[in-house]
Every structure is written in structure tokens, then in C-alpha cells.
mmCIF file of N, CA and C in Angstrom:
data_model
loop_
_atom_site.group_PDB
_atom_site.id
_atom_site.type_symbol
_atom_site.label_atom_id
_atom_site.label_comp_id
_atom_site.label_asym_id
_atom_site.label_seq_id
_atom_site.Cartn_x
_atom_site.Cartn_y
_atom_site.Cartn_z
ATOM 1 N N UNK K 16 0.860 -1.165 0.000
ATOM 2 C CA UNK K 16 0.000 0.000 0.000
ATOM 3 C C UNK K 16 0.910 1.232 0.000
ATOM 4 N N UNK K 17 0.677 2.143 -0.879
ATOM 5 C CA UNK K 17 1.480 3.354 -0.920
ATOM 6 C C UNK K 17 0.896 4.401 0.012
ATOM 7 N N UNK K 18 1.742 5.319 0.426
ATOM 8 C CA UNK K 18 1.376 6.313 1.434
ATOM 9 C C UNK K 18 0.111 7.078 1.068
ATOM 10 N N UNK K 19 -0.048 7.421 -0.195
ATOM 11 C CA UNK K 19 -1.214 8.208 -0.612
ATOM 12 C C UNK K 19 -2.534 7.472 -0.371
ATOM 13 N N UNK K 20 -2.516 6.150 -0.355
ATOM 14 C CA UNK K 20 -3.732 5.366 -0.142
ATOM 15 C C UNK K 20 -4.088 5.203 1.341
ATOM 16 N N UNK K 21 -3.232 5.667 2.219
ATOM 17 C CA UNK K 21 -3.432 5.387 3.638
ATOM 18 C C UNK K 21 -4.524 6.216 4.289
ATOM 19 N N UNK K 22 -4.887 7.369 3.720
ATOM 20 C CA UNK K 22 -5.988 8.142 4.305
ATOM 21 C C UNK K 22 -7.254 7.300 4.365
ATOM 22 N N UNK K 23 -7.571 6.614 3.276
ATOM 23 C CA UNK K 23 -8.740 5.744 3.224
ATOM 24 C C UNK K 23 -8.576 4.557 4.178
ATOM 25 N N UNK K 24 -7.369 4.030 4.265
ATOM 26 C CA UNK K 24 -7.087 2.926 5.174
ATOM 27 C C UNK K 24 -7.401 3.325 6.613
ATOM 28 N N UNK K 25 -6.968 4.537 7.019
ATOM 29 C CA UNK K 25 -7.219 4.972 8.395
ATOM 30 C C UNK K 25 -8.701 5.130 8.678
ATOM 31 N N UNK K 26 -9.443 5.633 7.742
ATOM 32 C CA UNK K 26 -10.889 5.777 7.941
ATOM 33 C C UNK K 26 -11.512 4.399 8.184
ATOM 34 N N UNK K 27 -11.142 3.408 7.388
ATOM 35 C CA UNK K 27 -11.665 2.047 7.558
ATOM 36 C C UNK K 27 -11.153 1.403 8.847
ATOM 37 N N UNK K 28 -9.897 1.643 9.167
ATOM 38 C CA UNK K 28 -9.288 1.061 10.356
ATOM 39 C C UNK K 28 -9.983 1.589 11.614
ATOM 40 N N UNK K 29 -10.269 2.863 11.645
ATOM 41 C CA UNK K 29 -10.929 3.458 12.808
ATOM 42 C C UNK K 29 -12.331 2.884 12.978
ATOM 43 N N UNK K 30 -13.059 2.713 11.884
ATOM 44 C CA UNK K 30 -14.401 2.127 11.968
ATOM 45 C C UNK K 30 -14.344 0.677 12.455
ATOM 46 N N UNK K 31 -13.387 -0.080 11.952
ATOM 47 C CA UNK K 31 -13.238 -1.469 12.396
ATOM 48 C C UNK K 31 -12.868 -1.515 13.877
ATOM 49 N N UNK K 32 -12.011 -0.622 14.304
ATOM 50 C CA UNK K 32 -11.603 -0.547 15.705
ATOM 51 C C UNK K 32 -12.805 -0.240 16.597
ATOM 52 N N UNK K 33 -13.648 0.703 16.172
ATOM 53 C CA UNK K 33 -14.847 1.047 16.945
ATOM 54 C C UNK K 33 -15.773 -0.160 17.072
ATOM 55 N N UNK K 34 -15.929 -0.909 15.989
ATOM 56 C CA UNK K 34 -16.790 -2.099 16.026
ATOM 57 C C UNK K 34 -16.262 -3.132 17.009
ATOM 58 N N UNK K 35 -14.963 -3.344 16.996
ATOM 59 C CA UNK K 35 -14.371 -4.318 17.917
ATOM 60 C C UNK K 35 -14.582 -3.873 19.353
ATOM 61 N N UNK K 36 -14.351 -2.607 19.630
ATOM 62 C CA UNK K 36 -14.520 -2.097 20.990
ATOM 63 C C UNK K 36 -15.969 -2.233 21.431
ATOM 64 N N UNK K 37 -16.920 -1.938 20.538
ATOM 65 C CA UNK K 37 -18.341 -2.060 20.874
ATOM 66 C C UNK K 37 -18.725 -3.514 21.156
ATOM 67 N N UNK K 38 -18.076 -4.458 20.485
ATOM 68 C CA UNK K 38 -18.410 -5.868 20.651
ATOM 69 C C UNK K 38 -17.656 -6.519 21.805
ATOM 70 N N UNK K 39 -16.652 -5.815 22.347
ATOM 71 C CA UNK K 39 -15.884 -6.381 23.458
ATOM 72 C C UNK K 39 -16.789 -6.522 24.671
ATOM 73 N N UNK K 40 -16.660 -7.625 25.338
ATOM 74 C CA UNK K 40 -17.465 -7.870 26.523
ATOM 75 C C UNK K 40 -18.858 -8.339 26.136
ATOM 76 N N UNK K 41 -19.419 -9.158 26.978
ATOM 77 C CA UNK K 41 -20.776 -9.664 26.763
ATOM 78 C C UNK K 41 -21.692 -8.991 27.766
ATOM 79 N N UNK K 42 -22.765 -8.428 27.289
ATOM 80 C CA UNK K 42 -23.727 -7.756 28.158
ATOM 81 C C UNK K 42 -23.053 -6.722 29.068
ATOM 82 N N UNK K 43 -22.133 -5.973 28.499
ATOM 83 C CA UNK K 43 -21.459 -4.930 29.261
ATOM 84 C C UNK K 43 -20.329 -5.415 30.144
ATOM 85 N N UNK K 44 -20.045 -6.707 30.131
ATOM 86 C CA UNK K 44 -18.962 -7.251 30.955
ATOM 87 C C UNK K 44 -17.680 -7.308 30.132
ATOM 88 N N UNK K 45 -16.598 -6.938 30.755
ATOM 89 C CA UNK K 45 -15.301 -7.059 30.109
ATOM 90 C C UNK K 45 -14.555 -8.228 30.719
ATOM 91 N N UNK K 46 -13.701 -8.820 29.932
ATOM 92 C CA UNK K 46 -12.922 -9.970 30.350
ATOM 93 C C UNK K 46 -11.439 -9.601 30.335
ATOM 94 N N UNK K 47 -10.603 -10.336 31.053
ATOM 95 C CA UNK K 47 -9.169 -10.029 31.041
ATOM 96 C C UNK K 47 -8.573 -9.987 29.630
ATOM 97 N N UNK K 48 -9.090 -10.809 28.739
ATOM 98 C CA UNK K 48 -8.572 -10.776 27.364
ATOM 99 C C UNK K 48 -8.850 -9.426 26.712
ATOM 100 N N UNK K 49 -9.989 -8.819 27.044
ATOM 101 C CA UNK K 49 -10.305 -7.485 26.525
ATOM 102 C C UNK K 49 -9.306 -6.457 27.054
ATOM 103 N N UNK K 50 -8.978 -6.580 28.331
ATOM 104 C CA UNK K 50 -8.045 -5.644 28.953
ATOM 105 C C UNK K 50 -6.638 -5.780 28.375
ATOM 106 N N UNK K 51 -6.345 -6.918 27.807
ATOM 107 C CA UNK K 51 -5.039 -7.164 27.193
ATOM 108 C C UNK K 51 -5.016 -6.725 25.730
ATOM 109 N N UNK K 52 -6.072 -7.059 24.995
ATOM 110 C CA UNK K 52 -6.066 -6.772 23.557
ATOM 111 C C UNK K 52 -6.393 -5.315 23.233
ATOM 112 N N UNK K 53 -7.230 -4.674 24.027
ATOM 113 C CA UNK K 53 -7.590 -3.279 23.738
ATOM 114 C C UNK K 53 -6.365 -2.368 23.685
ATOM 115 N N UNK K 54 -5.479 -2.400 24.688
ATOM 116 C CA UNK K 54 -4.299 -1.528 24.604
ATOM 117 C C UNK K 54 -3.392 -1.863 23.409
ATOM 118 N N UNK K 55 -3.317 -3.132 23.043
ATOM 119 C CA UNK K 55 -2.502 -3.501 21.879
ATOM 120 C C UNK K 55 -3.115 -2.911 20.610
ATOM 121 N N UNK K 56 -4.432 -2.999 20.498
ATOM 122 C CA UNK K 56 -5.107 -2.423 19.328
ATOM 123 C C UNK K 56 -4.959 -0.908 19.313
ATOM 124 N N UNK K 57 -5.102 -0.285 20.470
ATOM 125 C CA UNK K 57 -4.967 1.163 20.564
ATOM 126 C C UNK K 57 -3.540 1.592 20.192
ATOM 127 N N UNK K 58 -2.562 0.853 20.678
ATOM 128 C CA UNK K 58 -1.158 1.141 20.355
ATOM 129 C C UNK K 58 -0.907 0.962 18.861
ATOM 130 N N UNK K 59 -1.484 -0.081 18.278
ATOM 131 C CA UNK K 59 -1.311 -0.329 16.838
ATOM 132 C C UNK K 59 -1.858 0.840 16.023
ATOM 133 N N UNK K 60 -3.008 1.342 16.420
ATOM 134 C CA UNK K 60 -3.592 2.491 15.716
ATOM 135 C C UNK K 60 -2.689 3.715 15.827
ATOM 136 N N UNK K 61 -2.188 3.974 17.017
ATOM 137 C CA UNK K 61 -1.318 5.140 17.221
ATOM 138 C C UNK K 61 -0.029 5.003 16.425
ATOM 139 N N UNK K 62 0.531 3.802 16.417
ATOM 140 C CA UNK K 62 1.771 3.554 15.667
ATOM 141 C C UNK K 62 1.529 3.730 14.173
ATOM 142 N N UNK K 63 0.423 3.185 13.672
ATOM 143 C CA UNK K 63 0.107 3.341 12.246
ATOM 144 C C UNK K 63 -0.007 4.813 11.871
ATOM 145 N N UNK K 64 -0.675 5.562 12.717
ATOM 146 C CA UNK K 64 -0.876 6.984 12.439
ATOM 147 C C UNK K 64 0.456 7.741 12.456
ATOM 148 N N UNK K 65 1.293 7.457 13.445
ATOM 149 C CA UNK K 65 2.595 8.128 13.534
ATOM 150 C C UNK K 65 3.471 7.771 12.334
ATOM 151 N N UNK K 66 3.473 6.492 11.973
ATOM 152 C CA UNK K 66 4.265 6.068 10.819
ATOM 153 C C UNK K 66 3.809 6.798 9.555
ATOM 154 N N UNK K 67 2.512 6.844 9.378
ATOM 155 C CA UNK K 67 1.930 7.502 8.208
ATOM 156 C C UNK K 67 2.360 8.965 8.132
ATOM 157 N N UNK K 68 2.237 9.679 9.252
ATOM 158 C CA UNK K 68 2.595 11.106 9.260
ATOM 159 C C UNK K 68 4.073 11.298 8.932
ATOM 160 N N UNK K 69 4.927 10.480 9.517
ATOM 161 C CA UNK K 69 6.368 10.621 9.280
ATOM 162 C C UNK K 69 6.746 10.215 7.856
ATOM 163 N N UNK K 70 6.171 9.125 7.375
ATOM 164 C CA UNK K 70 6.489 8.674 6.020
ATOM 165 C C UNK K 70 5.974 9.666 4.976
ATOM 166 N N UNK K 71 4.810 10.221 5.241
ATOM 167 C CA UNK K 71 4.237 11.190 4.307
ATOM 168 C C UNK K 71 5.127 12.431 4.183
ATOM 169 N N UNK K 72 5.841 12.758 5.258
ATOM 170 C CA UNK K 72 6.749 13.906 5.220
ATOM 171 C C UNK K 72 8.181 13.481 4.850
ATOM 172 N N UNK K 73 8.314 12.258 4.331
ATOM 173 C CA UNK K 73 9.609 11.700 3.891
ATOM 174 C C UNK K 73 10.631 11.591 5.022
ATOM 175 N N UNK K 74 10.165 11.408 6.236
ATOM 176 C CA UNK K 74 11.056 11.240 7.380
ATOM 177 C C UNK K 74 11.143 9.745 7.716
ATOM 178 N N UNK K 75 11.772 9.001 6.812
ATOM 179 C CA UNK K 75 11.810 7.550 6.955
ATOM 180 C C UNK K 75 12.726 7.083 8.082
ATOM 181 N N UNK K 76 13.735 7.871 8.420
ATOM 182 C CA UNK K 76 14.597 7.482 9.540
ATOM 183 C C UNK K 76 13.783 7.449 10.832
ATOM 184 N N UNK K 77 12.902 8.410 11.020
ATOM 185 C CA UNK K 77 12.060 8.445 12.218
ATOM 186 C C UNK K 77 10.882 7.476 12.108
ATOM 187 N N UNK K 78 10.419 7.190 10.896
ATOM 188 C CA UNK K 78 9.251 6.324 10.707
ATOM 189 C C UNK K 78 9.589 4.835 10.862
ATOM 190 N N UNK K 79 10.770 4.432 10.438
ATOM 191 C CA UNK K 79 11.126 3.008 10.398
ATOM 192 C C UNK K 79 10.985 2.271 11.736
ATOM 193 N N UNK K 80 11.360 2.865 12.880
ATOM 194 C CA UNK K 80 11.204 2.127 14.141
ATOM 195 C C UNK K 80 9.760 1.711 14.437
ATOM 196 N N UNK K 81 8.806 2.428 13.882
ATOM 197 C CA UNK K 81 7.407 2.081 14.135
ATOM 198 C C UNK K 81 7.030 0.724 13.533
ATOM 199 N N UNK K 82 7.734 0.311 12.500
ATOM 200 C CA UNK K 82 7.484 -1.015 11.930
ATOM 201 C C UNK K 82 7.868 -2.079 12.949
ATOM 202 N N UNK K 83 9.010 -1.901 13.568
ATOM 203 C CA UNK K 83 9.451 -2.858 14.597
ATOM 204 C C UNK K 83 8.481 -2.848 15.770
ATOM 205 N N UNK K 84 7.967 -1.682 16.135
ATOM 206 C CA UNK K 84 7.014 -1.605 17.238
ATOM 207 C C UNK K 84 5.745 -2.388 16.910
ATOM 208 N N UNK K 85 5.331 -2.387 15.643
ATOM 209 C CA UNK K 85 4.160 -3.182 15.254
ATOM 210 C C UNK K 85 4.477 -4.672 15.354
ATOM 211 N N UNK K 86 5.697 -5.037 15.016
ATOM 212 C CA UNK K 86 6.096 -6.439 15.162
ATOM 213 C C UNK K 86 6.058 -6.840 16.635
ATOM 214 N N UNK K 87 6.428 -5.927 17.529
ATOM 215 C CA UNK K 87 6.318 -6.198 18.962
ATOM 216 C C UNK K 87 4.862 -6.413 19.382
ATOM 217 N N UNK K 88 3.934 -5.667 18.770
ATOM 218 C CA UNK K 88 2.511 -5.905 19.037
ATOM 219 C C UNK K 88 2.123 -7.321 18.641
ATOM 220 N N UNK K 89 2.613 -7.764 17.494
ATOM 221 C CA UNK K 89 2.335 -9.135 17.037
ATOM 222 C C UNK K 89 2.885 -10.155 18.034
ATOM 223 N N UNK K 90 4.074 -9.896 18.524
ATOM 224 C CA UNK K 90 4.708 -10.797 19.492
ATOM 225 C C UNK K 90 3.846 -10.916 20.751
ATOM 226 N N UNK K 91 3.378 -9.784 21.254
ATOM 227 C CA UNK K 91 2.554 -9.824 22.462
ATOM 228 C C UNK K 91 1.221 -10.521 22.220
ATOM 229 N N UNK K 92 0.632 -10.290 21.072
ATOM 230 C CA UNK K 92 -0.628 -10.989 20.755
ATOM 231 C C UNK K 92 -0.410 -12.490 20.657
ATOM 232 N N UNK K 93 0.635 -12.884 19.975
ATOM 233 C CA UNK K 93 0.872 -14.309 19.730
ATOM 234 C C UNK K 93 1.301 -15.050 20.991
ATOM 235 N N UNK K 94 1.833 -14.347 21.964
ATOM 236 C CA UNK K 94 2.251 -14.995 23.210
ATOM 237 C C UNK K 94 1.100 -15.788 23.818
ATOM 238 N N UNK K 95 -0.116 -15.286 23.677
ATOM 239 C CA UNK K 95 -1.277 -15.990 24.218
ATOM 240 C C UNK K 95 -1.526 -17.343 23.579
ATOM 241 N N UNK K 96 -1.025 -17.532 22.380
ATOM 242 C CA UNK K 96 -1.181 -18.817 21.688
ATOM 243 C C UNK K 96 -0.158 -19.841 22.160
ATOM 244 N N UNK K 97 0.821 -19.394 22.894
ATOM 245 C CA UNK K 97 1.917 -20.272 23.300
ATOM 246 C C UNK K 97 1.822 -20.739 24.746
ATOM 247 N N UNK K 98 0.723 -20.393 25.407
ATOM 248 C CA UNK K 98 0.566 -20.772 26.816
ATOM 249 C C UNK K 98 -0.675 -21.643 27.003
ATOM 250 N N UNK K 99 -0.655 -22.408 28.080
ATOM 251 C CA UNK K 99 -1.829 -23.225 28.419
ATOM 252 C C UNK K 99 -2.918 -22.369 29.055
ATOM 253 N N UNK K 100 -2.504 -21.397 29.859
ATOM 254 C CA UNK K 100 -3.432 -20.582 30.636
ATOM 255 C C UNK K 100 -3.341 -19.131 30.183
ATOM 256 N N UNK K 101 -4.163 -18.746 29.221
ATOM 257 C CA UNK K 101 -4.134 -17.383 28.682
ATOM 258 C C UNK K 101 -4.479 -16.371 29.768
ATOM 259 N N UNK K 102 -5.472 -16.671 30.583
ATOM 260 C CA UNK K 102 -5.855 -15.736 31.646
ATOM 261 C C UNK K 102 -4.730 -15.564 32.659
ATOM 262 N N UNK K 103 -4.001 -16.650 32.916
ATOM 263 C CA UNK K 103 -2.848 -16.559 33.812
ATOM 264 C C UNK K 103 -1.787 -15.636 33.237
ATOM 265 N N UNK K 104 -1.543 -15.763 31.938
ATOM 266 C CA UNK K 104 -0.577 -14.886 31.263
ATOM 267 C C UNK K 104 -1.019 -13.432 31.338
ATOM 268 N N UNK K 105 -2.280 -13.190 31.053
ATOM 269 C CA UNK K 105 -2.794 -11.821 31.050
ATOM 270 C C UNK K 105 -2.707 -11.211 32.456
ATOM 271 N N UNK K 106 -3.125 -11.962 33.456
ATOM 272 C CA UNK K 106 -3.047 -11.463 34.831
ATOM 273 C C UNK K 106 -1.599 -11.173 35.233
ATOM 274 N N UNK K 107 -0.702 -12.047 34.834
ATOM 275 C CA UNK K 107 0.728 -11.867 35.097
ATOM 276 C C UNK K 107 1.222 -10.573 34.456
ATOM 277 N N UNK K 108 0.871 -10.378 33.207
ATOM 278 C CA UNK K 108 1.308 -9.193 32.457
ATOM 279 C C UNK K 108 0.683 -7.919 33.028
ATOM 280 N N UNK K 109 -0.598 -7.980 33.371
ATOM 281 C CA UNK K 109 -1.293 -6.801 33.901
ATOM 282 C C UNK K 109 -0.771 -6.385 35.274
ATOM 283 N N UNK K 110 -0.083 -7.288 35.947
ATOM 284 C CA UNK K 110 0.546 -6.948 37.229
ATOM 285 C C UNK K 110 1.885 -6.239 37.011
ATOM 286 N N UNK K 111 2.241 -6.021 35.753
ATOM 287 C CA UNK K 111 3.484 -5.312 35.450
ATOM 288 C C UNK K 111 4.697 -6.197 35.344
ATOM 289 N N UNK K 112 4.477 -7.495 35.305
ATOM 290 C CA UNK K 112 5.605 -8.424 35.218
ATOM 291 C C UNK K 112 6.020 -8.618 33.761
ATOM 292 N N UNK K 113 7.290 -8.919 33.581
ATOM 293 C CA UNK K 113 7.838 -9.086 32.232
ATOM 294 C C UNK K 113 7.322 -10.360 31.577
ATOM 295 N N UNK K 114 6.852 -10.194 30.349
ATOM 296 C CA UNK K 114 6.375 -11.324 29.552
ATOM 297 C C UNK K 114 7.466 -12.379 29.401
ATOM 298 N N UNK K 115 8.713 -11.939 29.296
ATOM 299 C CA UNK K 115 9.816 -12.864 29.022
ATOM 300 C C UNK K 115 10.087 -13.835 30.170
ATOM 301 N N UNK K 116 9.506 -13.598 31.337
ATOM 302 C CA UNK K 116 9.723 -14.505 32.466
ATOM 303 C C UNK K 116 8.610 -15.544 32.607
ATOM 304 N N UNK K 117 7.566 -15.408 31.809
ATOM 305 C CA UNK K 117 6.438 -16.348 31.854
ATOM 306 C C UNK K 117 6.783 -17.554 30.983
ATOM 307 N N UNK K 118 6.361 -18.726 31.394
ATOM 308 C CA UNK K 118 6.680 -19.946 30.642
ATOM 309 C C UNK K 118 5.475 -20.391 29.813
ATOM 310 N N UNK K 119 5.771 -20.792 28.577
ATOM 311 C CA UNK K 119 4.741 -21.259 27.665
ATOM 312 C C UNK K 119 4.474 -22.746 27.809
ATOM 313 N N UNK K 120 3.656 -23.287 26.897
ATOM 314 C CA UNK K 120 3.301 -24.716 26.887
ATOM 315 C C UNK K 120 4.539 -25.600 26.839
ATOM 316 N N UNK K 121 5.531 -25.171 26.090
ATOM 317 C CA UNK K 121 6.736 -25.970 25.899
ATOM 318 C C UNK K 121 7.754 -25.753 27.014
ATOM 319 N N UNK K 122 7.359 -25.030 28.059
ATOM 320 C CA UNK K 122 8.208 -24.695 29.207
ATOM 321 C C UNK K 122 9.272 -23.658 28.872
ATOM 322 N N UNK K 123 9.268 -23.145 27.638
ATOM 323 C CA UNK K 123 10.184 -22.065 27.277
ATOM 324 C C UNK K 123 9.668 -20.756 27.851
ATOM 325 N N UNK K 124 10.590 -19.905 28.264
ATOM 326 C CA UNK K 124 10.192 -18.566 28.670
ATOM 327 C C UNK K 124 9.813 -17.791 27.422
ATOM 328 N N UNK K 125 8.866 -16.875 27.593
ATOM 329 C CA UNK K 125 8.339 -16.129 26.445
ATOM 330 C C UNK K 125 9.220 -14.929 26.088
ATOM 331 N N UNK K 126 10.477 -15.215 25.826
ATOM 332 C CA UNK K 126 11.394 -14.189 25.330
ATOM 333 C C UNK K 126 11.008 -13.858 23.895
ATOM 334 N N UNK K 127 11.303 -12.631 23.481
ATOM 335 C CA UNK K 127 11.022 -12.245 22.092
ATOM 336 C C UNK K 127 11.629 -13.230 21.116
ATOM 337 N N UNK K 128 12.851 -13.658 21.368
ATOM 338 C CA UNK K 128 13.540 -14.575 20.448
ATOM 339 C C UNK K 128 12.717 -15.846 20.228
ATOM 340 N N UNK K 129 12.190 -16.403 21.304
ATOM 341 C CA UNK K 129 11.387 -17.624 21.199
ATOM 342 C C UNK K 129 10.081 -17.364 20.446
ATOM 343 N N UNK K 130 9.388 -16.293 20.797
ATOM 344 C CA UNK K 130 8.113 -15.994 20.145
ATOM 345 C C UNK K 130 8.335 -15.683 18.669
ATOM 346 N N UNK K 131 9.407 -14.966 18.352
ATOM 347 C CA UNK K 131 9.735 -14.671 16.950
ATOM 348 C C UNK K 131 9.970 -15.975 16.178
ATOM 349 N N UNK K 132 10.683 -16.918 16.775
ATOM 350 C CA UNK K 132 10.905 -18.215 16.113
ATOM 351 C C UNK K 132 9.577 -18.924 15.846
ATOM 352 N N UNK K 133 8.678 -18.867 16.797
ATOM 353 C CA UNK K 133 7.376 -19.510 16.628
ATOM 354 C C UNK K 133 6.541 -18.792 15.561
ATOM 355 N N UNK K 134 6.558 -17.483 15.571
ATOM 356 C CA UNK K 134 5.836 -16.718 14.545
ATOM 357 C C UNK K 134 6.408 -16.970 13.159
ATOM 358 N N UNK K 135 7.706 -17.177 13.098
ATOM 359 C CA UNK K 135 8.360 -17.411 11.811
ATOM 360 C C UNK K 135 7.915 -18.735 11.179
ATOM 361 N N UNK K 136 7.425 -19.652 11.974
ATOM 362 C CA UNK K 136 6.894 -20.919 11.444
ATOM 363 C C UNK K 136 5.604 -20.666 10.660
ATOM 364 N N UNK K 137 4.905 -19.598 11.003
ATOM 365 C CA UNK K 137 3.642 -19.256 10.346
ATOM 366 C C UNK K 137 3.868 -18.206 9.262
ATOM 367 N N UNK K 138 4.616 -17.188 9.599
ATOM 368 C CA UNK K 138 4.929 -16.084 8.675
ATOM 369 C C UNK K 138 6.418 -16.180 8.351
ATOM 370 N N UNK K 139 6.725 -16.750 7.214
ATOM 371 C CA UNK K 139 8.089 -17.172 6.870
ATOM 372 C C UNK K 139 9.165 -16.100 7.017
ATOM 373 N N UNK K 140 8.851 -14.843 6.841
ATOM 374 C CA UNK K 140 9.871 -13.803 6.925
ATOM 375 C C UNK K 140 9.751 -12.942 8.179
ATOM 376 N N UNK K 141 9.000 -13.425 9.145
ATOM 377 C CA UNK K 141 8.812 -12.628 10.359
ATOM 378 C C UNK K 141 10.137 -12.381 11.066
ATOM 379 N N UNK K 142 10.942 -13.418 11.247
ATOM 380 C CA UNK K 142 12.229 -13.282 11.925
ATOM 381 C C UNK K 142 13.144 -12.329 11.159
ATOM 382 N N UNK K 143 13.161 -12.453 9.870
ATOM 383 C CA UNK K 143 13.998 -11.580 9.041
ATOM 384 C C UNK K 143 13.564 -10.122 9.194
ATOM 385 N N UNK K 144 12.269 -9.879 9.172
ATOM 386 C CA UNK K 144 11.764 -8.509 9.341
ATOM 387 C C UNK K 144 12.087 -7.988 10.736
ATOM 388 N N UNK K 145 11.910 -8.822 11.748
ATOM 389 C CA UNK K 145 12.195 -8.428 13.130
ATOM 390 C C UNK K 145 13.662 -8.015 13.268
ATOM 391 N N UNK K 146 14.550 -8.828 12.738
ATOM 392 C CA UNK K 146 15.981 -8.531 12.828
ATOM 393 C C UNK K 146 16.346 -7.298 12.006
ATOM 394 N N UNK K 147 15.762 -7.171 10.831
ATOM 395 C CA UNK K 147 16.053 -6.031 9.965
ATOM 396 C C UNK K 147 15.624 -4.721 10.634
ATOM 397 N N UNK K 148 14.417 -4.691 11.150
ATOM 398 C CA UNK K 148 13.907 -3.460 11.759
ATOM 399 C C UNK K 148 14.460 -3.229 13.158
ATOM 400 N N UNK K 149 15.108 -4.224 13.731
ATOM 401 C CA UNK K 149 15.819 -4.035 14.991
ATOM 402 C C UNK K 149 16.915 -2.990 14.818
ATOM 403 N N UNK K 150 17.520 -2.971 13.637
ATOM 404 C CA UNK K 150 18.566 -1.990 13.340
ATOM 405 C C UNK K 150 18.018 -0.566 13.308
ATOM 406 N N UNK K 151 16.725 -0.405 13.129
ATOM 407 C CA UNK K 151 16.134 0.933 13.133
ATOM 408 C C UNK K 151 15.831 1.412 14.541
ATOM 409 N N UNK K 152 15.693 0.492 15.469
ATOM 410 C CA UNK K 152 15.459 0.848 16.870
ATOM 411 C C UNK K 152 16.774 1.292 17.503
ATOM 412 N N UNK K 153 17.817 0.526 17.253
ATOM 413 C CA UNK K 153 19.137 0.804 17.827
ATOM 414 C C UNK K 153 20.018 1.451 16.759
ATOM 415 N N UNK K 154 20.836 2.389 17.166
ATOM 416 C CA UNK K 154 21.738 3.039 16.222
ATOM 417 C C UNK K 154 22.566 1.969 15.521
ATOM 418 N N UNK K 155 22.561 2.010 14.208
ATOM 419 C CA UNK K 155 23.247 0.980 13.429
ATOM 420 C C UNK K 155 23.836 1.567 12.166
ATOM 421 N N UNK K 156 24.432 0.688 11.377
ATOM 422 C CA UNK K 156 25.023 1.083 10.103
ATOM 423 C C UNK K 156 23.996 1.729 9.179
ATOM 424 N N UNK K 157 22.737 1.344 9.297
ATOM 425 C CA UNK K 157 21.693 1.890 8.425
ATOM 426 C C UNK K 157 21.552 3.403 8.607
ATOM 427 N N UNK K 158 21.718 3.878 9.833
ATOM 428 C CA UNK K 158 21.580 5.307 10.092
ATOM 429 C C UNK K 158 22.705 6.103 9.426
ATOM 430 N N UNK K 159 23.891 5.529 9.402
ATOM 431 C CA UNK K 159 25.022 6.208 8.785
ATOM 432 C C UNK K 159 24.882 6.225 7.261
ATOM 433 N N UNK K 160 24.302 5.164 6.724
ATOM 434 C CA UNK K 160 24.128 5.090 5.274
ATOM 435 C C UNK K 160 23.018 6.034 4.796
ATOM 436 N N UNK K 161 22.056 6.334 5.683
ATOM 437 C CA UNK K 161 20.944 7.195 5.317
ATOM 438 C C UNK K 161 21.259 8.675 5.511
ATOM 439 N N UNK K 162 22.365 8.968 6.174
ATOM 440 C CA UNK K 162 22.710 10.378 6.462
ATOM 441 C C UNK K 162 23.396 11.043 5.295
#
């Protein structure tokens, strides 16, 4: 999708987000999964908007880290698929504890490296994208080449 097409994307994304929020919870009740996914969705929207604004102004050095931040959203969402007790994971996370110290079904700790490997089994280039955009988060050779 090119930058010029993103205005329409945001209009649709906001409407879809509103629908999800309206459907969250049954009969006005919210569940721990709602408390976990809502902030991730809200963060994804904010990141998309920031990326769009920066890319539209040709500020790709500042925009690129937002791609990695979206990959981090994917990692946090997928962590729930790797545990036996999703509610236990959510409660653990909502207490402010690090996701990387929680153990999944396979007894592995939910470090980014492990979750990225698992995601890469489904999305073949996920690990490559994660590693590539990691260089945009931390000062790297890419910044010197872009200057």
C-alpha cells in the first residue's frame, strides 16, 4: 500500500476498531482478554498513524522504528497462543511483570527470540523482518548510510 492510499485505510481502520470495541465484553462485561487486547489495538492504531505522518513527510529514519514496534505488538498478541493458561498470562502481564519470564506450553520462557521463532513458522519472513527493523530501533550502520 502506498502512502497516498493510507488516508482511506485509516478511515476504515478506525471504523473497524470502533466495532471491535463495541463488541468487546458480553452484556457490558469485560474480560481479562479485553483488557489485554484493547491496549494492543490502541497502540497499533497510534503507531500506524505516527508512521503515516512521518512517512508522508519523507522522514523515513524516524518512521522506520514504528514497523518494529508493530512487530512487537504481534509478538505480544501471539504470546497468548503459546501458553496453556491465557488468563494466567494476562493477569501476570497486567501486574506489570515481564512477559519474558512467563513460561509457555513448551516450558520455554516467552522471550522475544522464542516468540519470533514460533511466529516465523507461520509467517516465513517474520524473523527476518524483526531482525532487519531491529537496526532501526538501535543506532546501526543503516543510520550512517541514510545520512
